[in-house]
JSON list of C-alpha atoms in Angstrom, two decimals:
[
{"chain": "A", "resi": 1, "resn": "UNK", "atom": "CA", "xyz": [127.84, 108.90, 107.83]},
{"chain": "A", "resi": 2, "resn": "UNK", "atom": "CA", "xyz": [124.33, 108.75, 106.66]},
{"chain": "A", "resi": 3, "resn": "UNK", "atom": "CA", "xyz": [123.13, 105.71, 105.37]},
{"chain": "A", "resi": 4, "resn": "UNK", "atom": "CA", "xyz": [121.13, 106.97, 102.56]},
{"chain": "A", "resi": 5, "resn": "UNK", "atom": "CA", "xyz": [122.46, 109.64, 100.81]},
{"chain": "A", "resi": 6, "resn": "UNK", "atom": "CA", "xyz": [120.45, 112.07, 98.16]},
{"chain": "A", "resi": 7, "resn": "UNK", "atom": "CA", "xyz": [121.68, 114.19, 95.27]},
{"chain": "A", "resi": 8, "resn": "UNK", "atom": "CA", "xyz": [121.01, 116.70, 94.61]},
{"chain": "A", "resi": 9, "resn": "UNK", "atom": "CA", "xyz": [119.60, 118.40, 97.54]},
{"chain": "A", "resi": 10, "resn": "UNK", "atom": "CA", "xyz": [118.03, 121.13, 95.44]},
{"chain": "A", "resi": 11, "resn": "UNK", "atom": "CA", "xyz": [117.09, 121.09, 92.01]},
{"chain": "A", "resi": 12, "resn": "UNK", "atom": "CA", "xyz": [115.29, 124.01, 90.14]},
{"chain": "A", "resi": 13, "resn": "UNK", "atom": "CA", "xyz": [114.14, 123.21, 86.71]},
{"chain": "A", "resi": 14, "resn": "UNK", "atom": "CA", "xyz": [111.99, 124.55, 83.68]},
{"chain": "A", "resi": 15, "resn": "UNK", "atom": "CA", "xyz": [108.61, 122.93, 82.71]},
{"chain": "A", "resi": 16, "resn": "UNK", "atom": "CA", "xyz": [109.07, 120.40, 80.32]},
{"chain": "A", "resi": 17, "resn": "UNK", "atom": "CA", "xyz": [112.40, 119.24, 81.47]},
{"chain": "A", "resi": 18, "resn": "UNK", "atom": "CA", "xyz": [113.97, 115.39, 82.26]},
{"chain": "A", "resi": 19, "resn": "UNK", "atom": "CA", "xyz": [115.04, 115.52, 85.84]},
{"chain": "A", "resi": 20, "resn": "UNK", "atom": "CA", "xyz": [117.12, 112.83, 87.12]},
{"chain": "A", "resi": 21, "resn": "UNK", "atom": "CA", "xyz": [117.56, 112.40, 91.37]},
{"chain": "A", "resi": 22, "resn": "UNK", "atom": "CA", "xyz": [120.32, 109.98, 92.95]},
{"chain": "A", "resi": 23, "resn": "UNK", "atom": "CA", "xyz": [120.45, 107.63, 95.31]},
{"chain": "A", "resi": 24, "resn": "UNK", "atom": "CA", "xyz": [123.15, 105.57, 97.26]},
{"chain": "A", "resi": 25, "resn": "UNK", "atom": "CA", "xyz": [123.08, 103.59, 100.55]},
{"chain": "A", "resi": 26, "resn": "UNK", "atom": "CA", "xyz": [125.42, 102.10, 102.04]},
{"chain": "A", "resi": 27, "resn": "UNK", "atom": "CA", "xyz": [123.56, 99.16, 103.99]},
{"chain": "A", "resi": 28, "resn": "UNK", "atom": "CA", "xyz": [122.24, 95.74, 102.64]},
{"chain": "A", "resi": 29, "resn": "UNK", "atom": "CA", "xyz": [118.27, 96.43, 101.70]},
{"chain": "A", "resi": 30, "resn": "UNK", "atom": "CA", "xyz": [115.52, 94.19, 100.34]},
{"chain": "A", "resi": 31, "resn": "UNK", "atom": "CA", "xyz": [113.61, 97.27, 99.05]},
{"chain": "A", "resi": 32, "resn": "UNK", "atom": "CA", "xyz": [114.14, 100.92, 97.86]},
{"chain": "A", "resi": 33, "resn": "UNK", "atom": "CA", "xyz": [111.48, 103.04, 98.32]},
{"chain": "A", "resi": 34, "resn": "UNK", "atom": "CA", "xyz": [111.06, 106.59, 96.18]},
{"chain": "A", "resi": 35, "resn": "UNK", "atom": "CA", "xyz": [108.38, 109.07, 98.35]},
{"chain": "A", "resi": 36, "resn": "UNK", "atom": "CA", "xyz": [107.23, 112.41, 97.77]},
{"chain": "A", "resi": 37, "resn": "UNK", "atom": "CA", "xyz": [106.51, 114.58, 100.46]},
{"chain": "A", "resi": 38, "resn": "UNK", "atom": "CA", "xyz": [104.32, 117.93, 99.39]},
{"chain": "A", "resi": 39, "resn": "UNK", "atom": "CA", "xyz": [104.46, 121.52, 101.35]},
{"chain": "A", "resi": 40, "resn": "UNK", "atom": "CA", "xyz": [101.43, 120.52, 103.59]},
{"chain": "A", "resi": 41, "resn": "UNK", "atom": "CA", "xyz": [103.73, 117.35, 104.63]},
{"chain": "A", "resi": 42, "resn": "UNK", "atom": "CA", "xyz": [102.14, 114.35, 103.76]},
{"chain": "A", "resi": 43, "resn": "UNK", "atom": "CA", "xyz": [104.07, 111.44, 102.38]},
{"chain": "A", "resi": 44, "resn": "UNK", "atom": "CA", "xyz": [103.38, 109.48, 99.48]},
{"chain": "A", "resi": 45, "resn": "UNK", "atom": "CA", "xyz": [105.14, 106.34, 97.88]},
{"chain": "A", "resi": 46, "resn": "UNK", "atom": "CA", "xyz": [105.61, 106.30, 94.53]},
{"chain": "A", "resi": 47, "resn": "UNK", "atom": "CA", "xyz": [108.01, 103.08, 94.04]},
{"chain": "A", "resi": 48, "resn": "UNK", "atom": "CA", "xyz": [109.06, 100.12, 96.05]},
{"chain": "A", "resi": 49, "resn": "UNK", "atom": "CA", "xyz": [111.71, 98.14, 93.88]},
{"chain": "A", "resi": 50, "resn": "UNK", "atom": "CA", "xyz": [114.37, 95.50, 94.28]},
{"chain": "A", "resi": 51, "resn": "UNK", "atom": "CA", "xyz": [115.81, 95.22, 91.14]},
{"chain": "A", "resi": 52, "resn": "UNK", "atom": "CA", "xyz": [115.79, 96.46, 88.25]},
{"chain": "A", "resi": 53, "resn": "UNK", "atom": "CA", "xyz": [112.81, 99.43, 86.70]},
{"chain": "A", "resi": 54, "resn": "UNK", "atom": "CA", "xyz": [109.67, 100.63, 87.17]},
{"chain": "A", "resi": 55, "resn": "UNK", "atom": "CA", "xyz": [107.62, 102.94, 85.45]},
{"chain": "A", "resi": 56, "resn": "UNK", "atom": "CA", "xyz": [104.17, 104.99, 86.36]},
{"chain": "A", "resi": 57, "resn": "UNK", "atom": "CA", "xyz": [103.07, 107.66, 83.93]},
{"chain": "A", "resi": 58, "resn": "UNK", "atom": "CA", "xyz": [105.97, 110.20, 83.66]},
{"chain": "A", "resi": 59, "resn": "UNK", "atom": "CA", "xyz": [107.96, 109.19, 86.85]},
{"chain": "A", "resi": 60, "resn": "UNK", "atom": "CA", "xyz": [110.88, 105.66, 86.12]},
{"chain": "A", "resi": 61, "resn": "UNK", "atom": "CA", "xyz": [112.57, 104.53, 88.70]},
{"chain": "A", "resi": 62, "resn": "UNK", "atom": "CA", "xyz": [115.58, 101.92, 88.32]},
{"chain": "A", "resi": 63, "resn": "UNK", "atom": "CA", "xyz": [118.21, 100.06, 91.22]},
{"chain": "A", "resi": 64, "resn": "UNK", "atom": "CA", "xyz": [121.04, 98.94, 90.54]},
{"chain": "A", "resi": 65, "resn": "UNK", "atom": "CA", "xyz": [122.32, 97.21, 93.99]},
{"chain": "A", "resi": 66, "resn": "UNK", "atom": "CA", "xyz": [125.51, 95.80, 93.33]},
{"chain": "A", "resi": 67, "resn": "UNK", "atom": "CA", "xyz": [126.65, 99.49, 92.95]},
{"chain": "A", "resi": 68, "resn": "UNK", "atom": "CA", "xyz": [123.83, 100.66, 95.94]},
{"chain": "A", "resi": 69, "resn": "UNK", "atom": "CA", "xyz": [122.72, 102.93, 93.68]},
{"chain": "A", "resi": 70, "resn": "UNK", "atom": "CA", "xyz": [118.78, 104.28, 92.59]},
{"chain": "A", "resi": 71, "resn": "UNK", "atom": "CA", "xyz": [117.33, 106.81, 90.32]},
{"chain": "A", "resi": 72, "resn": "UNK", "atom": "CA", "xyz": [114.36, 108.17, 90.48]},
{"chain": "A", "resi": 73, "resn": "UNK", "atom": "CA", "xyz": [113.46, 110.33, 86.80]},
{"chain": "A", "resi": 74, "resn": "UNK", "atom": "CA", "xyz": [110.54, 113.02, 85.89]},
{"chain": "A", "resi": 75, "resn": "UNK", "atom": "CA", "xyz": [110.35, 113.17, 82.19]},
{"chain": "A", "resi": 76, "resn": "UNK", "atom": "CA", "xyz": [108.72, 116.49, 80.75]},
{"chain": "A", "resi": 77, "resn": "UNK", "atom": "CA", "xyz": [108.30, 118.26, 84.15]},
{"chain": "A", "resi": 78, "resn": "UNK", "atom": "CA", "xyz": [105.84, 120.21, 85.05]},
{"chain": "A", "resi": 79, "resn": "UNK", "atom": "CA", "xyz": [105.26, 122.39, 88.08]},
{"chain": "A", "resi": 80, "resn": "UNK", "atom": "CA", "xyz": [102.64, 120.35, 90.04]},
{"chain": "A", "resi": 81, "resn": "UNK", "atom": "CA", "xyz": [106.01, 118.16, 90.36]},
{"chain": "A", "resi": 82, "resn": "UNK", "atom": "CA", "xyz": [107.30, 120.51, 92.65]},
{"chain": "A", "resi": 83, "resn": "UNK", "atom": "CA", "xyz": [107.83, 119.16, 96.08]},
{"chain": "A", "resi": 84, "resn": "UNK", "atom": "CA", "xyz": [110.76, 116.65, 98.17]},
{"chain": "A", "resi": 85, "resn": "UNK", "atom": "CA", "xyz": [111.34, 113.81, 96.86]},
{"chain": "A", "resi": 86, "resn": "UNK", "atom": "CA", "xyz": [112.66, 111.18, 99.25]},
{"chain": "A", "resi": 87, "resn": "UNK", "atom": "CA", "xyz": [114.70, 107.75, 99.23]},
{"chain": "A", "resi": 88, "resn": "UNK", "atom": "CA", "xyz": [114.40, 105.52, 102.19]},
{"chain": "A", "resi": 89, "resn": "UNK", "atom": "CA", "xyz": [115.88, 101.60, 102.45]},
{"chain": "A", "resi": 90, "resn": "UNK", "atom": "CA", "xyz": [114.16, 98.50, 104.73]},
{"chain": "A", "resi": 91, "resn": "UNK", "atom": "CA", "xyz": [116.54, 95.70, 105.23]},
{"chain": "A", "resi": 92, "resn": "UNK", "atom": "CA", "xyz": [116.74, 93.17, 107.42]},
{"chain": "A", "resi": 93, "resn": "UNK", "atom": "CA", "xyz": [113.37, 94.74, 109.46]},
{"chain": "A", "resi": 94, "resn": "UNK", "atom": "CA", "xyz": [110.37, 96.01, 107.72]},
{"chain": "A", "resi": 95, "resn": "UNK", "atom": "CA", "xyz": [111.25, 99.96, 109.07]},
{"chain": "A", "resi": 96, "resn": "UNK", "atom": "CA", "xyz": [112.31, 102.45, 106.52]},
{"chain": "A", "resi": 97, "resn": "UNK", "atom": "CA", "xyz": [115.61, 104.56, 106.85]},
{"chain": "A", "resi": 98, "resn": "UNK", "atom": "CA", "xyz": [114.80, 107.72, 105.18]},
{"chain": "A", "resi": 99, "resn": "UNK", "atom": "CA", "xyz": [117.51, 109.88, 103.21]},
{"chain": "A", "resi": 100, "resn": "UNK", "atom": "CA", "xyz": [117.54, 113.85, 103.44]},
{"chain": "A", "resi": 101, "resn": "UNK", "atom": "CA", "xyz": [115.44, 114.07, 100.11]},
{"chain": "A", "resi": 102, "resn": "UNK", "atom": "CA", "xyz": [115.80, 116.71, 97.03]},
{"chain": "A", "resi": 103, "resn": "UNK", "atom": "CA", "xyz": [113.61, 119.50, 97.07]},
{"chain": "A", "resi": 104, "resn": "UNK", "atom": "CA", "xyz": [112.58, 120.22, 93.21]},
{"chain": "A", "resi": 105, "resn": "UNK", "atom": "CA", "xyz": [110.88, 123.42, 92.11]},
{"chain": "A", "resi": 106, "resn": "UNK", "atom": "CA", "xyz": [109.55, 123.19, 88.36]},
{"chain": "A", "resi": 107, "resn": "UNK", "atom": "CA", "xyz": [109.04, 127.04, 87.21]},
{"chain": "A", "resi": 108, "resn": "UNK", "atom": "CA", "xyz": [107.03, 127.61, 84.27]},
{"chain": "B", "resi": 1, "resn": "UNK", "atom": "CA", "xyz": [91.33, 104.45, 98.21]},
{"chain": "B", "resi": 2, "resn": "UNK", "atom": "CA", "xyz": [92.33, 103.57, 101.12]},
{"chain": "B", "resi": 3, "resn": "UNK", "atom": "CA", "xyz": [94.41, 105.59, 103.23]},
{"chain": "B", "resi": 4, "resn": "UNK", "atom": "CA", "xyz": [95.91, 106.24, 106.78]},
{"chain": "B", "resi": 5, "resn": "UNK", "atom": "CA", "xyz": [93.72, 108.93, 108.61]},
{"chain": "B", "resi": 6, "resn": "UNK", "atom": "CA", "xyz": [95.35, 110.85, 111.48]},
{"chain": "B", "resi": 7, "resn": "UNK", "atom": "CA", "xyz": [94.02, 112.89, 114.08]},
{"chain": "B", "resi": 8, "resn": "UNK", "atom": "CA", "xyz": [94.47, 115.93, 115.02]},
{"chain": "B", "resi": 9, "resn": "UNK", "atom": "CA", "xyz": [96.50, 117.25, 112.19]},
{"chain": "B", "resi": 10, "resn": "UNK", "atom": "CA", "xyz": [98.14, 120.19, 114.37]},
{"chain": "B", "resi": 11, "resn": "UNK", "atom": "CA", "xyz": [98.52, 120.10, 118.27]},
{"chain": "B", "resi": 12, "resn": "UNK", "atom": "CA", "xyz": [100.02, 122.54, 120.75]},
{"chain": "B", "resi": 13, "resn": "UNK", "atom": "CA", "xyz": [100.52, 121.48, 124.00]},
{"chain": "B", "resi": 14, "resn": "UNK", "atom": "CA", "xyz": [102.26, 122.81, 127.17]},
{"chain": "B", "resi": 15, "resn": "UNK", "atom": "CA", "xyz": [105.74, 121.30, 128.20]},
{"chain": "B", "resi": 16, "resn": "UNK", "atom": "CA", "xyz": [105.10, 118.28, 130.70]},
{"chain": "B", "resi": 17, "resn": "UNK", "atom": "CA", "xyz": [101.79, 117.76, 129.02]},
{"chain": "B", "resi": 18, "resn": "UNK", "atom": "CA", "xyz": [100.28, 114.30, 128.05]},
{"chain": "B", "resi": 19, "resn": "UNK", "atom": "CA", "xyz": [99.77, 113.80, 124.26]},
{"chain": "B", "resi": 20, "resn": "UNK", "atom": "CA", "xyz": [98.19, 110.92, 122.17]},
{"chain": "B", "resi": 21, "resn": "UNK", "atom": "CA", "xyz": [98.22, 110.84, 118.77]},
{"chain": "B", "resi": 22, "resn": "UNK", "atom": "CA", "xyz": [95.90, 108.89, 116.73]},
{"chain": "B", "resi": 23, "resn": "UNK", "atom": "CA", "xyz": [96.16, 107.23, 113.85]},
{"chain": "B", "resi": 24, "resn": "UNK", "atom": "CA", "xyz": [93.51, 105.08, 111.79]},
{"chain": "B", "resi": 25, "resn": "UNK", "atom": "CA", "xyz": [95.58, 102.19, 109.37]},
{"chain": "B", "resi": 26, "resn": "UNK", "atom": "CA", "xyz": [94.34, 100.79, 106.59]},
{"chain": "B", "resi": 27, "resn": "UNK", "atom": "CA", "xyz": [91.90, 98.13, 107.68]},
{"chain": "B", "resi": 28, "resn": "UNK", "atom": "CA", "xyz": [93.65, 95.25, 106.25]},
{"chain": "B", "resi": 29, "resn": "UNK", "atom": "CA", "xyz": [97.25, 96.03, 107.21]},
{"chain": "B", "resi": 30, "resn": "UNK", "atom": "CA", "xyz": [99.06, 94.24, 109.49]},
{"chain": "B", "resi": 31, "resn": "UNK", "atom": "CA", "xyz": [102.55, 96.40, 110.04]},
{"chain": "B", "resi": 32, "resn": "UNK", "atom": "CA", "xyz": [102.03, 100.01, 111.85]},
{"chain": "B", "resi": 33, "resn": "UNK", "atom": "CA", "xyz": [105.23, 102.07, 112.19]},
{"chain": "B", "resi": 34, "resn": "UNK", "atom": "CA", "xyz": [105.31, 105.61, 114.06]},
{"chain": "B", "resi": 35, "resn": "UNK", "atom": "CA", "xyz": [107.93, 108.25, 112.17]},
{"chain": "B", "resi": 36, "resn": "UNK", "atom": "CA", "xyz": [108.74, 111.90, 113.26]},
{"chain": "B", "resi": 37, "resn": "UNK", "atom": "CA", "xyz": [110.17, 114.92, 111.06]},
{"chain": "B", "resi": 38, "resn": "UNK", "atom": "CA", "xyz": [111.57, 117.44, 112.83]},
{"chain": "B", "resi": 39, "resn": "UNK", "atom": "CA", "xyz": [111.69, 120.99, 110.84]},
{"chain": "B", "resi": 40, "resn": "UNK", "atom": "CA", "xyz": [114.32, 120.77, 108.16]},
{"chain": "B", "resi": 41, "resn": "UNK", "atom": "CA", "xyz": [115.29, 117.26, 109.46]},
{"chain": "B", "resi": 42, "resn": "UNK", "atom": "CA", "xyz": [115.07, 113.73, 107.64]},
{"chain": "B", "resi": 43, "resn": "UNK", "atom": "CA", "xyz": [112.22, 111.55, 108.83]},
{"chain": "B", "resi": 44, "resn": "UNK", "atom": "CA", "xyz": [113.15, 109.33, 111.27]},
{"chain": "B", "resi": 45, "resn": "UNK", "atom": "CA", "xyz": [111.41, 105.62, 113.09]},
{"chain": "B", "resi": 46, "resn": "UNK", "atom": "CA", "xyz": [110.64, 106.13, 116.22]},
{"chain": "B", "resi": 47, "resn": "UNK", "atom": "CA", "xyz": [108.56, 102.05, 116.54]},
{"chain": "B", "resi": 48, "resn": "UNK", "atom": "CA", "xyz": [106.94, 99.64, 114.44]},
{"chain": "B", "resi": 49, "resn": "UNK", "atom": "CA", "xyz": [104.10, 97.23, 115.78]},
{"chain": "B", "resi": 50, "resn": "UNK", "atom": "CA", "xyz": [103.31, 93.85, 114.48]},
{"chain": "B", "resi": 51, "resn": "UNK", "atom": "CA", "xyz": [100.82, 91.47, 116.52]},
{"chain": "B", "resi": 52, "resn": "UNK", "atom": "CA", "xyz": [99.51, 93.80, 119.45]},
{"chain": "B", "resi": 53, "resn": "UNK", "atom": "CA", "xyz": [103.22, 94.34, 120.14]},
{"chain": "B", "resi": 54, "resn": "UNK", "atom": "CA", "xyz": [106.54, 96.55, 119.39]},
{"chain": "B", "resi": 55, "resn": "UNK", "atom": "CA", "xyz": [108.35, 94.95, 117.11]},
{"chain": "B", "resi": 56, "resn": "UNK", "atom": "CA", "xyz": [111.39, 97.23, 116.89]},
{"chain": "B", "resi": 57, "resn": "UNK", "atom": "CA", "xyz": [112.23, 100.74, 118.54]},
{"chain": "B", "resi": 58, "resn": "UNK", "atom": "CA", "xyz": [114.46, 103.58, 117.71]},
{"chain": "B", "resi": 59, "resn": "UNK", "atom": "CA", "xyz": [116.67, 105.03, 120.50]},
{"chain": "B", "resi": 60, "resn": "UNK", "atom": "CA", "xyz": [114.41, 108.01, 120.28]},
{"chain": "B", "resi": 61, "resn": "UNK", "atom": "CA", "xyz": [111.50, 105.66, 121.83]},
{"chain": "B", "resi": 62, "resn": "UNK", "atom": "CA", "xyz": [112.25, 106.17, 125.12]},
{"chain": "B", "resi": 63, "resn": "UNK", "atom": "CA", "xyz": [110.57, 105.51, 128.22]},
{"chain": "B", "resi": 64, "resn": "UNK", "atom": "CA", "xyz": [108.15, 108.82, 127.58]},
{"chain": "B", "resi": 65, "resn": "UNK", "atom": "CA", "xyz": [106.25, 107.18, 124.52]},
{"chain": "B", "resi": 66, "resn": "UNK", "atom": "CA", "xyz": [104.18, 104.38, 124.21]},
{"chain": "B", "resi": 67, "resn": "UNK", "atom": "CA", "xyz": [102.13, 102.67, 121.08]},
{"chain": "B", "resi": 68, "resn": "UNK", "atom": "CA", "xyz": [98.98, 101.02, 121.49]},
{"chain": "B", "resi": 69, "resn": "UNK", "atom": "CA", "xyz": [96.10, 99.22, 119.64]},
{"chain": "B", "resi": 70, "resn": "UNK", "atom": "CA", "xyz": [93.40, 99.72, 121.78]},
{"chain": "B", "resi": 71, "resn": "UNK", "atom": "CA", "xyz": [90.34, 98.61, 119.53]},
{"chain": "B", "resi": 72, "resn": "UNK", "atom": "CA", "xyz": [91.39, 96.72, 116.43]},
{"chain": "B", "resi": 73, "resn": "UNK", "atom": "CA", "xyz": [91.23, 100.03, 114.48]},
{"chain": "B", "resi": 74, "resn": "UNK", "atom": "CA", "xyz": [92.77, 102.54, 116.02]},
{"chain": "B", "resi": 75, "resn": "UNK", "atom": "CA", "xyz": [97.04, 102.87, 116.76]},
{"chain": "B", "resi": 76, "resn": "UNK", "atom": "CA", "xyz": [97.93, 105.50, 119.05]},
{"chain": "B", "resi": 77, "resn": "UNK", "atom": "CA", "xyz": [100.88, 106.93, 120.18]},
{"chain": "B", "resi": 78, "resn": "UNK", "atom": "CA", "xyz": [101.42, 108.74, 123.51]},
{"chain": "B", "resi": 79, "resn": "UNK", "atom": "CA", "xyz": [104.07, 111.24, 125.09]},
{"chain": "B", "resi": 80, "resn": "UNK", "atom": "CA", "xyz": [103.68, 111.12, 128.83]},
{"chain": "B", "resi": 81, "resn": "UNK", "atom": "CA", "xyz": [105.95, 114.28, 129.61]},
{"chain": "B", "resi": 82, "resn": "UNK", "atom": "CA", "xyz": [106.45, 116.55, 126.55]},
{"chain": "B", "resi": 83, "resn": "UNK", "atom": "CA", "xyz": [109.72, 118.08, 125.87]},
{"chain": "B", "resi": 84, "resn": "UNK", "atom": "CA", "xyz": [110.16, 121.22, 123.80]},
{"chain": "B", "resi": 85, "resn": "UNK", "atom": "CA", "xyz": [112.90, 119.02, 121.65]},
{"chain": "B", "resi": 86, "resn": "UNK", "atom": "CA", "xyz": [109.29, 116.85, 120.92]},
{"chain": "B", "resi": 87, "resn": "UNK", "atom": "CA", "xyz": [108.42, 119.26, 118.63]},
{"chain": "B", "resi": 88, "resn": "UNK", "atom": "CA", "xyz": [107.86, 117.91, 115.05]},
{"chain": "B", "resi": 89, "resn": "UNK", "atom": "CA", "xyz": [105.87, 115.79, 112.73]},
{"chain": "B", "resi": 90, "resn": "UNK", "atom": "CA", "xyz": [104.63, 112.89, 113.75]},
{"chain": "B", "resi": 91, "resn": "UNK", "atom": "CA", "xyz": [103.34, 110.54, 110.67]},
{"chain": "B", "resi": 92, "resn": "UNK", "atom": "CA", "xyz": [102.07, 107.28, 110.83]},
{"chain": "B", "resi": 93, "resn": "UNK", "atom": "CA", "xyz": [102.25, 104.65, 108.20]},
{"chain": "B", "resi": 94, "resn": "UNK", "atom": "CA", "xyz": [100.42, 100.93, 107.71]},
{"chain": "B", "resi": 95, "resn": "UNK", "atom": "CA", "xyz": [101.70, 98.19, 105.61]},
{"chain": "B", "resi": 96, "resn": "UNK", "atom": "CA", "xyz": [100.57, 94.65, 104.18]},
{"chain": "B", "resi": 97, "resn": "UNK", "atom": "CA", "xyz": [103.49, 92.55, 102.26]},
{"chain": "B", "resi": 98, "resn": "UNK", "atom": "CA", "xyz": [104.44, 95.80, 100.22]},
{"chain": "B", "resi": 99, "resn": "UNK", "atom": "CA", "xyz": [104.67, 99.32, 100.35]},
{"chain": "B", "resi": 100, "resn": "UNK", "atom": "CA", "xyz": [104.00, 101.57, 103.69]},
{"chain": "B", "resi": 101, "resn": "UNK", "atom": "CA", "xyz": [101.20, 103.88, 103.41]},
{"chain": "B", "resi": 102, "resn": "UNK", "atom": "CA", "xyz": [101.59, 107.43, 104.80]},
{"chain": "B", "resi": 103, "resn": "UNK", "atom": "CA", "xyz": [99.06, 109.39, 107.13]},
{"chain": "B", "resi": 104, "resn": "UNK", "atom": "CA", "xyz": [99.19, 112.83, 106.55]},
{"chain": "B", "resi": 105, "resn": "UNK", "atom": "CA", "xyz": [100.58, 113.83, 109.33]},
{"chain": "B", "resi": 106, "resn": "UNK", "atom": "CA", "xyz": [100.10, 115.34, 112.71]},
{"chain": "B", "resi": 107, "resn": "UNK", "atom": "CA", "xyz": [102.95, 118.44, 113.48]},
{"chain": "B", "resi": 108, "resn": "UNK", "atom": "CA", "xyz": [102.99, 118.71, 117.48]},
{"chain": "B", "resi": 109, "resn": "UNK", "atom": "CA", "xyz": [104.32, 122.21, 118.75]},
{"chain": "B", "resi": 110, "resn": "UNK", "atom": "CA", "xyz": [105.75, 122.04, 122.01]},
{"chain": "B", "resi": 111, "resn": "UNK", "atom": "CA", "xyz": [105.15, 125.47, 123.82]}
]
């Protein structure tokens, strides 16, 4: 069983849309970390959290972790948003474990 | 702003070839990690370095690959015998006391 595990895999969605991924792991962490990975491959973080919410511009991301559970929300999508989106966990070690990540295509 | 600079960003090699991958951290960071994606695959840790030395290794780490610091700038990693299973992307990543910072990548092709 994988230790982080991503909902949807694929989501399509029109511009201008809210767009909610899921998270749940199943091992104790001190931080959850949201990434985006683009078509060329690079990675980029876009949250660390341990409790609670964060917000940067139109991306939120909120933990709960007494249910092991994260969100990660685009509000009013737009296609430049189109790429993998990726959870991954460090716990007792700095090293990330890295879910299978949701592939989102925003169409116009 | 800083980022993680890796070298070369696409390699093809011959199987039982030598590679080394380089990687340039941010210059203040203190944590380096190696990570490989193979096609359609999750990432995965292959070793993270603290100090001049491995602090943890994945079970992929075997004795074929080896991390070092050789200058106080660069981290490198190295595949003594390639296998055609070594075929992926390879990313590097550099930390302080937060969040990891991602190279862009450098996809080996095993041939």
């Amino acid at each position: 069983k994988n230790e982080v595990e991503q909902s949807p895999q694929n989501l399509t969605a029109q511009e201008g849309e809210f767009i909610t991924i899921n998270c749940s792991y199943s091992v104790g962490i001190s931080a959850l970390h949201w990434l985006q990975q683009h078509p060329g491959g690079g990675i980029v973080s876009l949250f660390m959290l341990s409790s609670g919410k964060k917000k940067h511009g139109r991306l939120i991301a909120t933990i709960n972790i007494q249910e092991k559970h994260s969100s990660l929300h685009i509000t009013a999508s737009h296609p430049r948003d189109s790429a993998v989106y990726i959870c991954a966990v460090s716990g007792d070690t700095d090293k990330l474990i890295f879910g299978t990540g949701t592939r989102l295509q925003v169409f116009p | 702003e800083p980022e993680v600079t890796q070298t070369p960003s696409h390699q093809v090699t011959q199987m039982g070839q030598e590679v080394i991958l380089r990687c340039v951290p941010i210059s203040n960071h203190l944590y380096f990690y190696w990570y490989r994606q193979i096609l359609g695959q999750k990432v995965e840790f292959l070793v993270s370095f603290y100090n001049n030395e491995i602090s943890e290794k994945s079970e992929i780490f075997d004795d074929q690959f080896s991390v070092e610091r050789p200058d106080g700038s660069n981290f490198t990693l190295k595949i003594r015998s390639t296998k055609l299973e070594d075929s992926a992307m390879y990313f590097c990543a550099s930390s302080g006391f937060s969040e990891a910072f991602f190279g862009q990548g450098t996809r080996l092709t095993v041939v």
